[in-house]
mmCIF file of C-alpha atoms in Angstrom:
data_model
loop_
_atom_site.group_PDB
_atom_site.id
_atom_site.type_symbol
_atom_site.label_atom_id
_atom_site.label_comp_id
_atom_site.label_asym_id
_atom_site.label_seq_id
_atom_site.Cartn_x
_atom_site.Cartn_y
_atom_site.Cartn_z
ATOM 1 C CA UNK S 1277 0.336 -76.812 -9.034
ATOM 2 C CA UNK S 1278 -0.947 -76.059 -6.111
ATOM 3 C CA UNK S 1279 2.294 -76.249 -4.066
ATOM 4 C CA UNK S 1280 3.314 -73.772 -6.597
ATOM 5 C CA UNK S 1281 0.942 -71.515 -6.137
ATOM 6 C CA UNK S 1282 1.167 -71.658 -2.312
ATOM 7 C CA UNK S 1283 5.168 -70.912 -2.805
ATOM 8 C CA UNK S 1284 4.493 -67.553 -4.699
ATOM 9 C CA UNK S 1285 2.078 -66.290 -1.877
ATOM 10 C CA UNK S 1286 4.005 -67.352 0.555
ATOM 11 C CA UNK S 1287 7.247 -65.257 -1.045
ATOM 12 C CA UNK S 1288 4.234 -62.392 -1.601
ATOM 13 C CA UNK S 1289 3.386 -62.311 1.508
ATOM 14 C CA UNK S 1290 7.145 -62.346 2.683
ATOM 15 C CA UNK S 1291 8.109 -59.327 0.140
ATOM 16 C CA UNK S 1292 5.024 -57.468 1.824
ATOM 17 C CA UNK S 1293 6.085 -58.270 4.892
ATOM 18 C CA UNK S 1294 9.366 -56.727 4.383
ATOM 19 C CA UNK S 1295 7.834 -54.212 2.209
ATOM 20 C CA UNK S 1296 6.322 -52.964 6.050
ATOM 21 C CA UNK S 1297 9.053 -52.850 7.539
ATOM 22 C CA UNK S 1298 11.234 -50.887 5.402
ATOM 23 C CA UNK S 1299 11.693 -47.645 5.928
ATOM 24 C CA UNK S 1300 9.236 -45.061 4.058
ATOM 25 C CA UNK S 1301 10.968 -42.069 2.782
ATOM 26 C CA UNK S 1302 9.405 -39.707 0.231
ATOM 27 C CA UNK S 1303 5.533 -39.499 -0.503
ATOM 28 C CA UNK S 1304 5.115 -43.031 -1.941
ATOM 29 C CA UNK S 1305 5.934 -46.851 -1.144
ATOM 30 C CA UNK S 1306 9.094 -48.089 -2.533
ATOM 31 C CA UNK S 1307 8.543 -49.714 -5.382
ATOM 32 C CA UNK S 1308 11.202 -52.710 -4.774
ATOM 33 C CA UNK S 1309 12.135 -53.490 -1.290
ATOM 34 C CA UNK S 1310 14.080 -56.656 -1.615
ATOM 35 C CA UNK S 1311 18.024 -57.098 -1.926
ATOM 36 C CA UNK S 1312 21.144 -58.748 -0.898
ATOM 37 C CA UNK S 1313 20.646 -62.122 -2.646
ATOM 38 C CA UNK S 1314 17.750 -61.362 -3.913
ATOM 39 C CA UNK S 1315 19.637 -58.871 -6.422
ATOM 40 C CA UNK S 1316 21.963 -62.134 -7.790
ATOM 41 C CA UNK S 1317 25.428 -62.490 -8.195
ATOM 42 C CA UNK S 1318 25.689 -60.540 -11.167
ATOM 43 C CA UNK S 1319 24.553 -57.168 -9.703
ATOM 44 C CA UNK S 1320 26.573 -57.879 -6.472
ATOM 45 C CA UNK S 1321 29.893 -58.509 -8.647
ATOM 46 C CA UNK S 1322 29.051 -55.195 -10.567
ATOM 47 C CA UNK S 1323 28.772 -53.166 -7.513
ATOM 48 C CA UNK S 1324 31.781 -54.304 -5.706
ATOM 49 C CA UNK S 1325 33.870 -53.487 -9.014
ATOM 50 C CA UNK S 1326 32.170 -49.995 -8.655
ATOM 51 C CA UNK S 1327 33.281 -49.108 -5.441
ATOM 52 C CA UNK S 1328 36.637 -50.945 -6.424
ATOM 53 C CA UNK S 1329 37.116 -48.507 -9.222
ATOM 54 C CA UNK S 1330 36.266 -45.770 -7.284
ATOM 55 C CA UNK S 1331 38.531 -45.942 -4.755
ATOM 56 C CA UNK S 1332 41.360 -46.551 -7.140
ATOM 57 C CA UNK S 1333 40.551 -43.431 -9.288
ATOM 58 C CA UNK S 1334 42.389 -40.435 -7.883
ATOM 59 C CA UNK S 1335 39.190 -38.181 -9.596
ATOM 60 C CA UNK S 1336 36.638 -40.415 -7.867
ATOM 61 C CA UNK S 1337 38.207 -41.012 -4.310
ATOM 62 C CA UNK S 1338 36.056 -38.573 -1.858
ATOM 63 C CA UNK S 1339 38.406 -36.833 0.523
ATOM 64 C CA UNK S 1340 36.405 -37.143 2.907
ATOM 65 C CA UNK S 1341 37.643 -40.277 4.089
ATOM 66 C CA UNK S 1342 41.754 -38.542 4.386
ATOM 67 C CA UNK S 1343 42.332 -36.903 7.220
ATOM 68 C CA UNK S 1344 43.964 -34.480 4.872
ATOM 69 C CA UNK S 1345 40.469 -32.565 4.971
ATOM 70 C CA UNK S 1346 38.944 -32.790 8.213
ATOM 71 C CA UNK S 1347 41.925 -31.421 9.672
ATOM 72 C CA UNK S 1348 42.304 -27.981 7.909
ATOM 73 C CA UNK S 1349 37.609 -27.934 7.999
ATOM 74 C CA UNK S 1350 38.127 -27.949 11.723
ATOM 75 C CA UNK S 1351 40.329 -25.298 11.556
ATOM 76 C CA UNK S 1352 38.339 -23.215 10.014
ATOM 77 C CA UNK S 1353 35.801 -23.977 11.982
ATOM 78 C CA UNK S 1354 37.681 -22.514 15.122
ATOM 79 C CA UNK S 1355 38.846 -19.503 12.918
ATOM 80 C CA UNK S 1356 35.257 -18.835 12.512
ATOM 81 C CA UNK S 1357 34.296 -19.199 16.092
ATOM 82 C CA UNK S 1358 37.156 -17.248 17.869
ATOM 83 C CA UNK S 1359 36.626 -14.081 14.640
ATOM 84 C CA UNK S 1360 32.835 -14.008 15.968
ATOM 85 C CA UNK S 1361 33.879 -13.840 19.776
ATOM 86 C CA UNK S 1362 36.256 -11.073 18.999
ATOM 87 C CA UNK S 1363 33.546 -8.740 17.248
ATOM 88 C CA UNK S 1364 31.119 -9.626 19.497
ATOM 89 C CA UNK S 1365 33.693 -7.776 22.160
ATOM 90 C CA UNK S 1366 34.904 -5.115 19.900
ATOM 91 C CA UNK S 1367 31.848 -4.322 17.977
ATOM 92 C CA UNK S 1368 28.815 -5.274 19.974
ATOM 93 C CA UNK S 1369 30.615 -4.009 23.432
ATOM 94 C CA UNK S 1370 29.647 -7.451 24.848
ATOM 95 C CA UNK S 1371 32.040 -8.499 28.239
ATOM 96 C CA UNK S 1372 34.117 -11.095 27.229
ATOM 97 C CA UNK S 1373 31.769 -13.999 28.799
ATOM 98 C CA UNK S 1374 29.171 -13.166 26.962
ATOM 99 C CA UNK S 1375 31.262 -13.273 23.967
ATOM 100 C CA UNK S 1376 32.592 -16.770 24.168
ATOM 101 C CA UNK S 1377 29.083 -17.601 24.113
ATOM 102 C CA UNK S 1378 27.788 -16.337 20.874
ATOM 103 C CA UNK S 1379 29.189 -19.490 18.858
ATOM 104 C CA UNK S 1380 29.646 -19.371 15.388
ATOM 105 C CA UNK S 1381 29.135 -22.659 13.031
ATOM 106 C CA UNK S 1382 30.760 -23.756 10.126
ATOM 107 C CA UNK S 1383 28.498 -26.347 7.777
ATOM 108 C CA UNK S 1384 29.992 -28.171 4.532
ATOM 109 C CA UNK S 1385 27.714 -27.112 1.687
ATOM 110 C CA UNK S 1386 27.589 -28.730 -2.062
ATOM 111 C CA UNK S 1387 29.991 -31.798 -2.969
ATOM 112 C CA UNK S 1388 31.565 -31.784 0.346
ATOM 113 C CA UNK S 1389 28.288 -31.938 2.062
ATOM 114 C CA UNK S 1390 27.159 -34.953 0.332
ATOM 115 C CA UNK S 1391 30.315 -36.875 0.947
ATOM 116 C CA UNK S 1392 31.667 -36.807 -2.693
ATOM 117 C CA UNK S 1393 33.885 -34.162 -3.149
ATOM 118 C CA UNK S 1394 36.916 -34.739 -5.903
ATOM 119 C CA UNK S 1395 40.091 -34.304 -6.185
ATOM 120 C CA UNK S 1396 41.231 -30.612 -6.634
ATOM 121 C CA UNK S 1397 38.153 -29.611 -6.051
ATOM 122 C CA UNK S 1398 37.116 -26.652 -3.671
ATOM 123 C CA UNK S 1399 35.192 -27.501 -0.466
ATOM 124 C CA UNK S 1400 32.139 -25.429 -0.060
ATOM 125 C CA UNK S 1401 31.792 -24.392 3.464
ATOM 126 C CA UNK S 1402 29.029 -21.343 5.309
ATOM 127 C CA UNK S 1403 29.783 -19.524 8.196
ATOM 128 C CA UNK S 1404 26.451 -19.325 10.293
ATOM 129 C CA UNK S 1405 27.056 -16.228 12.815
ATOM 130 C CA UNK S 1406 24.403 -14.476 14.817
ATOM 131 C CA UNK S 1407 23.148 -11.088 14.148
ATOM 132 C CA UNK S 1408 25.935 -8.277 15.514
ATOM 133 C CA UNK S 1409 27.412 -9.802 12.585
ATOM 134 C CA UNK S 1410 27.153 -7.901 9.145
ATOM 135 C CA UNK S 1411 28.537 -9.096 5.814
ATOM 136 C CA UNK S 1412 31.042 -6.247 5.155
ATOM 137 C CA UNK S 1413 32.529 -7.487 8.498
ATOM 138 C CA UNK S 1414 32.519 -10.846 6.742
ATOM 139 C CA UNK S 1415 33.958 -9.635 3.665
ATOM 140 C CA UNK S 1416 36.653 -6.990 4.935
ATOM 141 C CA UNK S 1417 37.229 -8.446 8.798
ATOM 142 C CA UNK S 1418 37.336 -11.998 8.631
ATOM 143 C CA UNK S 1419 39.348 -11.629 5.534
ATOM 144 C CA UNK S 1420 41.699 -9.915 7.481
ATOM 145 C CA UNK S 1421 41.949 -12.095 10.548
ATOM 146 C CA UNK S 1422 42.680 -14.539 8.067
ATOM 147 C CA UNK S 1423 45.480 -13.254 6.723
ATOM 148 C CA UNK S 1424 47.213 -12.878 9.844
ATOM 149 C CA UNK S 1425 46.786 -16.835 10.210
ATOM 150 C CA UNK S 1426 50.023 -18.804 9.887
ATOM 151 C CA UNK S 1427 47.742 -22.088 7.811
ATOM 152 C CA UNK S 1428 46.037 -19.518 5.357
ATOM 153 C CA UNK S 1429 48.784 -20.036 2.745
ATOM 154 C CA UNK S 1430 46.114 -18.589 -0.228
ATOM 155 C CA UNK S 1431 43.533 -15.987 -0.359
ATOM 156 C CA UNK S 1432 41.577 -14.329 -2.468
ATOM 157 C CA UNK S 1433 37.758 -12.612 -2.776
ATOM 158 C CA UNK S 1434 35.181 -13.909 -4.478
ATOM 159 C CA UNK S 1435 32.582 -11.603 -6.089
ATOM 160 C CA UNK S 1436 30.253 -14.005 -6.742
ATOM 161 C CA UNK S 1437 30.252 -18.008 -5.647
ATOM 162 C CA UNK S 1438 29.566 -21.016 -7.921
ATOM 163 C CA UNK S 1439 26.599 -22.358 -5.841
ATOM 164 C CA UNK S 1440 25.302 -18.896 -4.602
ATOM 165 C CA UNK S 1441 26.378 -16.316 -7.316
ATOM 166 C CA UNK S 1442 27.286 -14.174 -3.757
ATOM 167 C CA UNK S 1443 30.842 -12.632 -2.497
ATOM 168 C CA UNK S 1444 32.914 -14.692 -0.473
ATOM 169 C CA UNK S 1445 36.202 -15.631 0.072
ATOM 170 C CA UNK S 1446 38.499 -18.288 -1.120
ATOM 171 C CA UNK S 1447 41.144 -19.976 1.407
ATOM 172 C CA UNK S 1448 43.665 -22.004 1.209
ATOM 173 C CA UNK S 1449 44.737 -23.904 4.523
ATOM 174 C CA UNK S 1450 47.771 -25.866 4.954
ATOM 175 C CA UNK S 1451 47.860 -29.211 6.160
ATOM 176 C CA UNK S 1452 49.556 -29.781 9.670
ATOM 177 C CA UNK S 1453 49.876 -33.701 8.451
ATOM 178 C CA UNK S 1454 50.953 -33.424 5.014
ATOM 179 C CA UNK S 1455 52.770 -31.001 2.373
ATOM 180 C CA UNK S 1456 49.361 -29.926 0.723
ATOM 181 C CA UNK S 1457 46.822 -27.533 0.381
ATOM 182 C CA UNK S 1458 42.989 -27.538 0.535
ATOM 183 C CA UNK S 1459 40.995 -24.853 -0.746
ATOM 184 C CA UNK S 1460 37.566 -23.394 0.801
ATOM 185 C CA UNK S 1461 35.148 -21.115 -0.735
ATOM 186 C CA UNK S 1462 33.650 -19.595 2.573
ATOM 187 C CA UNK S 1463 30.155 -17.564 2.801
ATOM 188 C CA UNK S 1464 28.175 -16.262 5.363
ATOM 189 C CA UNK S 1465 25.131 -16.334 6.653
ATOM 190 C CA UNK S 1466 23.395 -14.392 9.491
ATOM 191 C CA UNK S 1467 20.737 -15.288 11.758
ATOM 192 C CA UNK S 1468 18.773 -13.067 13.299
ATOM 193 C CA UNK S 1469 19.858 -14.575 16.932
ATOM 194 C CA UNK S 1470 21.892 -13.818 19.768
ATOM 195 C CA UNK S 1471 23.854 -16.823 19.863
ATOM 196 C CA UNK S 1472 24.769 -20.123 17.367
ATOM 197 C CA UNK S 1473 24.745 -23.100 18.350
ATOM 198 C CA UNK S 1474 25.315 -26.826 15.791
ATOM 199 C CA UNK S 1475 21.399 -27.096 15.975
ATOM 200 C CA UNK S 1476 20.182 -23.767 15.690
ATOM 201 C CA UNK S 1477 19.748 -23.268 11.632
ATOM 202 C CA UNK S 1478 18.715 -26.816 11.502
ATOM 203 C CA UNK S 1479 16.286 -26.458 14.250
ATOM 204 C CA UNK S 1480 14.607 -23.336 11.851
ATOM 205 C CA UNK S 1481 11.198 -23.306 10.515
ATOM 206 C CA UNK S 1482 10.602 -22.859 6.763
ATOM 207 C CA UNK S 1483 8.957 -19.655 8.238
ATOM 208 C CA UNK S 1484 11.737 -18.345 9.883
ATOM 209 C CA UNK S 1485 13.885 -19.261 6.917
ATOM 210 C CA UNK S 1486 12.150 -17.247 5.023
ATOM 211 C CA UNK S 1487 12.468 -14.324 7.056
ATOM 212 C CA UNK S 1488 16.099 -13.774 6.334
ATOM 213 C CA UNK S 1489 17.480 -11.485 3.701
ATOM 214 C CA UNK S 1490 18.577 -13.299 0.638
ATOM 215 C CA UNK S 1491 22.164 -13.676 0.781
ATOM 216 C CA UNK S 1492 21.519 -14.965 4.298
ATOM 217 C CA UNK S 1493 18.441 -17.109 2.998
ATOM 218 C CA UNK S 1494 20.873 -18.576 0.024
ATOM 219 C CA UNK S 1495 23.538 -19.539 2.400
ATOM 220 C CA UNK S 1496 21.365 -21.450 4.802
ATOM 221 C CA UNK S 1497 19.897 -23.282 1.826
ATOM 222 C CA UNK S 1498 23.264 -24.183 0.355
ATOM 223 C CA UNK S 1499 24.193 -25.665 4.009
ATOM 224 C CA UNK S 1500 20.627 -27.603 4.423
ATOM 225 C CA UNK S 1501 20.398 -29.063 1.196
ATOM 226 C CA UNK S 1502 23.042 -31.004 1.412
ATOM 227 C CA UNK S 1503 22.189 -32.447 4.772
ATOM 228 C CA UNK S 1504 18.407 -33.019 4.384
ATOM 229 C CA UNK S 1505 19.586 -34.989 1.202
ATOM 230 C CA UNK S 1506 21.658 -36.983 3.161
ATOM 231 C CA UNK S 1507 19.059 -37.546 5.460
ATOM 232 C CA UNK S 1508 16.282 -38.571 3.193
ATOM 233 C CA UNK S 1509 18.520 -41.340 1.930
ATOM 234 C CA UNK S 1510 17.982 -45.352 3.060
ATOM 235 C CA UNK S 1511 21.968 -45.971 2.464
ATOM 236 C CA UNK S 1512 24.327 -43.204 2.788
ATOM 237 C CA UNK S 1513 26.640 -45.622 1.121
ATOM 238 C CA UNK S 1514 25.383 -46.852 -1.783
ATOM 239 C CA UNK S 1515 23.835 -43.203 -2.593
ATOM 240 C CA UNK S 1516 27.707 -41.374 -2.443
ATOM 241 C CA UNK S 1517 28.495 -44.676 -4.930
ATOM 242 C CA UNK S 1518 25.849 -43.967 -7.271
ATOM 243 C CA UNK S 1519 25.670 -40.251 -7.371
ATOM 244 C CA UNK S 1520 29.888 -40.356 -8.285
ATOM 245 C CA UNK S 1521 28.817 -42.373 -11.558
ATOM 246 C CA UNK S 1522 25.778 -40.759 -12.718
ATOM 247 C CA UNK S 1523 28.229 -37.518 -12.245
ATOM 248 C CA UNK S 1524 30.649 -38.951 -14.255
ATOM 249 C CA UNK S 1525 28.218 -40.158 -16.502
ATOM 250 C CA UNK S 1526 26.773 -36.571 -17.359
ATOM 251 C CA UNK S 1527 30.163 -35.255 -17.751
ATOM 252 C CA UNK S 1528 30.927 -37.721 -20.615
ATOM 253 C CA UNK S 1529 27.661 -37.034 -22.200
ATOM 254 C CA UNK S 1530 27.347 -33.327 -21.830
ATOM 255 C CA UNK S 1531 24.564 -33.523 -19.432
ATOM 256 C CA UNK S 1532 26.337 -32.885 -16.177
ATOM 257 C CA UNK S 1533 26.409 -28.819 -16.823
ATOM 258 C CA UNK S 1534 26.326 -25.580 -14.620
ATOM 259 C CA UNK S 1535 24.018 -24.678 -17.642
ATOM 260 C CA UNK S 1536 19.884 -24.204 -17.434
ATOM 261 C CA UNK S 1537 18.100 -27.133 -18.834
ATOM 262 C CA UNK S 1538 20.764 -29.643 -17.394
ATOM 263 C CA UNK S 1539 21.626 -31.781 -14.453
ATOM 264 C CA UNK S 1540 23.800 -29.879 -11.845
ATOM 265 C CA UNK S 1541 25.243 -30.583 -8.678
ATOM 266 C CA UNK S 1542 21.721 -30.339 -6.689
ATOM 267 C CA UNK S 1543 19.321 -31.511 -9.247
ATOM 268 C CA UNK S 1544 21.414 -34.948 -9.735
ATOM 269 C CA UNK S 1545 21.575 -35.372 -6.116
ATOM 270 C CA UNK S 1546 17.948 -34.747 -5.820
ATOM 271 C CA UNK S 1547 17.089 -37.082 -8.573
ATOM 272 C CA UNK S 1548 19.784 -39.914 -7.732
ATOM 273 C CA UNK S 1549 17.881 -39.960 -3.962
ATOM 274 C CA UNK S 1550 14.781 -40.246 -5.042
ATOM 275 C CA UNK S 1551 15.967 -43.467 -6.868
ATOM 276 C CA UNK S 1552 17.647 -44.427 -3.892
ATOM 277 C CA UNK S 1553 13.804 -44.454 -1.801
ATOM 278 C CA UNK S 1554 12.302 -46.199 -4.413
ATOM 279 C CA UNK S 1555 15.067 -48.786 -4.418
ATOM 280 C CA UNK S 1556 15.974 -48.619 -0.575
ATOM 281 C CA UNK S 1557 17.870 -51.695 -0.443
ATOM 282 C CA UNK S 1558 19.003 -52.381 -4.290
ATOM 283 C CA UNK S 1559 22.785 -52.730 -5.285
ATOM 284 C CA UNK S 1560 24.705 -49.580 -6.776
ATOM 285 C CA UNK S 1561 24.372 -51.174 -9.899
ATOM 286 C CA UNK S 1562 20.786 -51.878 -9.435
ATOM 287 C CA UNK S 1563 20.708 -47.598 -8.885
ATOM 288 C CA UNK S 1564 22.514 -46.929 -11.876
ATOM 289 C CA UNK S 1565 20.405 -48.867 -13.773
ATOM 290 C CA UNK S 1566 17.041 -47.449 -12.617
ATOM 291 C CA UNK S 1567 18.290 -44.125 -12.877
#
């Protein structure tokens, strides 16, 4: 008995132990560290057939991972970039050195942020441009340097976004590698800054945030959310994995709704990664089931 009772403070002590050196993310402790065998076969077995099925459904598969998006994103990226160096000369009467160095970023926002957009879905994307910038130039310039692009085989306006309820614009970009088409639904956002570089609406304080006008401040929460999400995560992995099913899930239940009173896009990521730090090293399956 006494052997038995040392065991189960030695494996106490071990899980706090480990419990220590885990990770903290959120305001509490997670409530179950342990994983890997710990889990058992079972949940091991159900997770790899997860991420089996995934990959093998065409509706699950996040394009992410095909080159098939990253190509025509960093396109668009440069289309962005090269569009703000040319007003900055024409409009802001800036000499052509100080133009190339006002920048001009392009974040992914929504699905494609987190890593699991679908098939045929569109790819949420904000331009982040610095002040000599002004949204009708977004909305009536930039729409017309991109029709004068070669890629751009689609475009349309868009009076009001899905994730913003804003104007923007809608573009489809050809794919250099392939036969196909990917659609972006671009907005804008302006900072009230000289020049943009990849850090500089990251690197801004709640403060400063709040400072901007609204379609601005909307944009540069549509671009954050995503990544701070991301960030507050244990395993990227396993939280992509789990957030596809509980999606899925809430589709076949009615739950999953752009409706009030229902999960959406943000408020099931939000949800499945607070699941995730209470559970930093459980199985997908494990996930599911807690959520």
């Amino acid at each position: 008995a006494f052997a038995g009772s040392a065991c189960v403070m030695r494996d106490e002590d071990d899980e706090r132990s480990k419990s220590k050196r885990t990770k903290r993310m959120g305001p509490r402790n997670p409530v179950q560290s342990f994983g890997g065998s710990a889990q058992g076969s079972t949940e091991n077995e159900i997770a790899d057939e997860l991420q089996m099925e995934s990959k093998e459904m065409d509706d699950a598969a996040p394009l992410q991972d095909k080159v098939l998006l990253e190509e025509p994103y960093h396109l668009m990226r440069e289309l962005v970039r090269s569009w703000v160096c040319h007003m900055a000369e024409v409009h802001a009467g800036m000499t052509p050195e100080a133009a190339a160095q006002t920048g001009g970023e392009l974040f992914k926002a929504g699905s494609f942020g987190l890593g699991i957009l679908e098939e045929d879905s569109i790819a949420d994307v904000v331009a982040v441009v610095p002040r000599h910038i002004t949204l009708p130039m977004f909305q009536q310039d930039f729409y017309c340097a991109l029709t004068r692009h070669t890629r751009v085989t689609y475009l349309r306006p868009v009076r009001q976004c899905y994730m913003t309820s804003i104007p923007g614009i809608e573009v489809g970009v050809g794919s250099s590698s392939a036969g196909t088409r990917v659609r972006f639904q671009v907005t804008c956002a302006i900072l009230p800054v000289d020049t943009i570089a990849k850090s500089t609406l990251t690197d801004m304080t709640p403060v400063q945030l709040d400072a901007l006008d609204n379609t601005s401040k909307r944009c540069a929460a549509m671009a954050l959310v995503a990544q701070r999400i991301l960030e507050a995560v244990p395993r990227r992995a396993e939280f992509q994995l789990t957030l596809r099913v509980i999606r899925q899930w809430g589709r076949q239940r009615g739950l999953y709704t752009p409706y009030a009173a229902a999960l959406n896009g943000v408020s099931c990521a939000i949800l499945t990664a607070r699941v995730c730090q209470l559970h930093p090293n459980a199985s997908t399956a494990r996930l599911i089931n807690r959520f």
